[in-house]
mmCIF file of C-alpha atoms in Angstrom:
data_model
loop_
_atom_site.group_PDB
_atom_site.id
_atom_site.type_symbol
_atom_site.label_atom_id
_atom_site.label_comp_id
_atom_site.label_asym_id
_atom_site.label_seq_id
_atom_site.Cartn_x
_atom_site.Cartn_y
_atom_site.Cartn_z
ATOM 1 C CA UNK A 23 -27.829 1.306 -15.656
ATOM 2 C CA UNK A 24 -24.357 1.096 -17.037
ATOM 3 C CA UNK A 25 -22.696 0.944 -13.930
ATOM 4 C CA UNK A 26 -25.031 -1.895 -12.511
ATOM 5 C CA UNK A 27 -24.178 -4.058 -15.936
ATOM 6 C CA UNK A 28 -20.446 -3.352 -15.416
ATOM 7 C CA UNK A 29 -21.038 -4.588 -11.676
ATOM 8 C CA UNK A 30 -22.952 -7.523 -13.072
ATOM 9 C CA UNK A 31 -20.452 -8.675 -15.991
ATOM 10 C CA UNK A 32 -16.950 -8.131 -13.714
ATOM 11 C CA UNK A 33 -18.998 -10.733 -11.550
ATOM 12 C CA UNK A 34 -20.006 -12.990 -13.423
ATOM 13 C CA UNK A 35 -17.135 -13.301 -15.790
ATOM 14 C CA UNK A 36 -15.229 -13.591 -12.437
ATOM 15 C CA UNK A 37 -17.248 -16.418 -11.221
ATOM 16 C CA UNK A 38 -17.300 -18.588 -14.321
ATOM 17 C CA UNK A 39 -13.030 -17.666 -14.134
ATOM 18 C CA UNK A 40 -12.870 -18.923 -10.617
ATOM 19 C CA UNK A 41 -14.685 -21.639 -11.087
ATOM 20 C CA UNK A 42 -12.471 -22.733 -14.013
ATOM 21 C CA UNK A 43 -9.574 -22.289 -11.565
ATOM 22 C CA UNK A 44 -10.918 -24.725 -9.447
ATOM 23 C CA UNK A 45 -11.215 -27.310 -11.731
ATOM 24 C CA UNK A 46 -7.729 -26.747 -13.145
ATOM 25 C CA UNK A 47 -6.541 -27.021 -9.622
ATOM 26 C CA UNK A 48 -8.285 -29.343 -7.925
ATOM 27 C CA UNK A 49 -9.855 -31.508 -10.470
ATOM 28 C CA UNK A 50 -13.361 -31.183 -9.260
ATOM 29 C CA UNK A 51 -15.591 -28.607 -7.989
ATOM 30 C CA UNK A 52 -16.978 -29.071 -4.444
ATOM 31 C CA UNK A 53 -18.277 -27.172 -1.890
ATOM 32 C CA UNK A 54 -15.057 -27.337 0.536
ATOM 33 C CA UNK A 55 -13.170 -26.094 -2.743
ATOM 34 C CA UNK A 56 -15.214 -23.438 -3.964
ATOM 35 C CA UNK A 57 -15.301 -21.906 -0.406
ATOM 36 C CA UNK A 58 -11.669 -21.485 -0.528
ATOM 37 C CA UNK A 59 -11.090 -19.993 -4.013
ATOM 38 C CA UNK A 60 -13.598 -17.789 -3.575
ATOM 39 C CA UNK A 61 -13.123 -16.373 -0.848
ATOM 40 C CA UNK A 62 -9.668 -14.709 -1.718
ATOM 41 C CA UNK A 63 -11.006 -12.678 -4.480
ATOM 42 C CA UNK A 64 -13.680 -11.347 -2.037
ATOM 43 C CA UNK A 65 -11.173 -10.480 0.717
ATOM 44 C CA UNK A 66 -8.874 -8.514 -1.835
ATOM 45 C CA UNK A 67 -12.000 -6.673 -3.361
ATOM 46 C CA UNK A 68 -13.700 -6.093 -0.140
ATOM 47 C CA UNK A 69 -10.312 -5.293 1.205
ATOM 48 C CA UNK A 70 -9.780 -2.462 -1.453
ATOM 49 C CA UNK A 71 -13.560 -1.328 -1.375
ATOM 50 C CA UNK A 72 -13.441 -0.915 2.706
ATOM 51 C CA UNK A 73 -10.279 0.957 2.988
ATOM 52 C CA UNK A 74 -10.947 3.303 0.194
ATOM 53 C CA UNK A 75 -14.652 3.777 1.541
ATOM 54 C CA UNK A 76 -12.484 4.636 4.960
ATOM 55 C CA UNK A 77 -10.395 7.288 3.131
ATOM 56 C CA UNK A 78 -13.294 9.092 1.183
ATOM 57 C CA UNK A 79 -15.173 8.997 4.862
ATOM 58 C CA UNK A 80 -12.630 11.603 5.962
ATOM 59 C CA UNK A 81 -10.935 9.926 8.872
ATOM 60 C CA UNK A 82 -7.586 10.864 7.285
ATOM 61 C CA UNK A 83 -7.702 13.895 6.166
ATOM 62 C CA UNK A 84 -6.911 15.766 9.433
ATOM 63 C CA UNK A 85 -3.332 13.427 9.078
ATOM 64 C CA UNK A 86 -2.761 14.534 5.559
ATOM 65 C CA UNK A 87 -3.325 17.977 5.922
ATOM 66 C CA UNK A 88 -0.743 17.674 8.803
ATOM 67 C CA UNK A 89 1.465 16.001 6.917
ATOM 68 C CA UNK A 90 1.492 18.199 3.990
ATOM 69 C CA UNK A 91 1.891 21.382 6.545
ATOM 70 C CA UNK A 92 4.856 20.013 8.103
ATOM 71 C CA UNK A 93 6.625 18.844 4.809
ATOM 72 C CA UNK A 94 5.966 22.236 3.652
ATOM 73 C CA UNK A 95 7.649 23.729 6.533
ATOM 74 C CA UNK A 96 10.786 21.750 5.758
ATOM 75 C CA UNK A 97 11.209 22.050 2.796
ATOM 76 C CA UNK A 98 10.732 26.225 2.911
ATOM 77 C CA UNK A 99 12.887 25.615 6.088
ATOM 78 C CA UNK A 100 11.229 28.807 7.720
ATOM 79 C CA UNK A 101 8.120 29.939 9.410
ATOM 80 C CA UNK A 102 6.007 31.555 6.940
ATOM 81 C CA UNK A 103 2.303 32.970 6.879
ATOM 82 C CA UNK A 104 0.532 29.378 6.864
ATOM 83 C CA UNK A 105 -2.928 31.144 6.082
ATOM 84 C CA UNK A 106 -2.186 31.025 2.718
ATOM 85 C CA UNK A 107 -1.528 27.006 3.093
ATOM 86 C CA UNK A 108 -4.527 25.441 0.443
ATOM 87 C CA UNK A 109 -6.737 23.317 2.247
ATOM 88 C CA UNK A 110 -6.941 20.048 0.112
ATOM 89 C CA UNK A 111 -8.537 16.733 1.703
ATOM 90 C CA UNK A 112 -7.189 13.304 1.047
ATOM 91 C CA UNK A 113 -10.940 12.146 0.714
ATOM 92 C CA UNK A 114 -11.520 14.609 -2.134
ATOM 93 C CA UNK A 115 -8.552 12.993 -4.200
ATOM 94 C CA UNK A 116 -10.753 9.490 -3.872
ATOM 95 C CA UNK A 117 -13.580 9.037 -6.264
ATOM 96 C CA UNK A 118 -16.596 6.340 -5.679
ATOM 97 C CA UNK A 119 -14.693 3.444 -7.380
ATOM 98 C CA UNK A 120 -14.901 1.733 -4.060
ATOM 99 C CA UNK A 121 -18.595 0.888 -4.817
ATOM 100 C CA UNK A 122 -17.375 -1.353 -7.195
ATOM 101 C CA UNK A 123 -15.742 -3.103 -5.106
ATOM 102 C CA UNK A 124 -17.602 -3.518 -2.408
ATOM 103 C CA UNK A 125 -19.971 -5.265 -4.504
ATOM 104 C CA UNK A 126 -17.978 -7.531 -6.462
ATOM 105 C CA UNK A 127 -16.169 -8.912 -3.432
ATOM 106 C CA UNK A 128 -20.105 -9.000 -1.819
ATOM 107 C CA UNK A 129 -21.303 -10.670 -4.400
ATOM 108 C CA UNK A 130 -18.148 -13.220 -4.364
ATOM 109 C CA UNK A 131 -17.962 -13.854 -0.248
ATOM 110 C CA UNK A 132 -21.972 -14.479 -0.409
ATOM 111 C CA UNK A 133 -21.326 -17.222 -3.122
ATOM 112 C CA UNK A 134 -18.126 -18.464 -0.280
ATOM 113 C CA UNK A 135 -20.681 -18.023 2.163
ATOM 114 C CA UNK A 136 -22.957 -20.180 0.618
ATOM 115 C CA UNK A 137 -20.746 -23.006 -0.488
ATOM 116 C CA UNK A 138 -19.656 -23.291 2.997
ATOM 117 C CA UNK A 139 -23.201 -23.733 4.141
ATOM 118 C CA UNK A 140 -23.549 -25.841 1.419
ATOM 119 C CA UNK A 141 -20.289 -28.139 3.017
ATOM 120 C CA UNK A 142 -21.362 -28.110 6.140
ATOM 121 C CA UNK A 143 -25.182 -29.244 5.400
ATOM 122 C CA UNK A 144 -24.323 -31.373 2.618
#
């Protein structure tokens, strides 16, 4: 339940913040406006959420592993025993912070969503 509250109150405090933006900005709030300052928040959280849920997914960790072997074998500047090489994935080092996120910036591109819905209808 904790987590879900912290979800709910970075949200909200973030919408009533952007939507004080606006007004400092542009001097009213409309749907053409809120569309736009919205949706940069979302992209950088959704941004941040998707590449980190790409990372803890595993698609790098063949790359790291690689990468840490061959920087090894520089830097030791022979050819060792590499059995004894400890096998540690990138996704391990990632935690589930992404969650977060994910559903701030969903929660933020639905309201841009909306508003431009609302723009075009209205």
């Amino acid at each position: 339940m904790q987590k879900k509250s912290n979800v709910l109150t970075i949200s909200i405090t973030s919408i009533i913040l952007i939507f004080i933006l606006e007004f400092i900005l542009y001097k009213e709030i409309s749907f053409f406006h809120t569309t736009n300052v919205f949706f940069y928040p979302a992209g950088i959280c959704l941004i941040i959420g998707l590449f980190s849920l790409v990372i803890r997914s595993g698609a790098f960790d063949f790359f790291y592993y690689s990468f840490k072997k061959a920087t090894r074998r520089l830097r030791k500047n022979n050819l060792e025993d590499e059995s004894n090489l400890s096998v540690s994935y990138l996704s391990e080092t990632f935690g589930t912070y992404y969650l977060f996120f994910i559903k701030v910036g969903s929660i933020l591109m639905t309201i841009s969503l909306m508003a431009l819905i609302g723009h075009y209808l209205f």
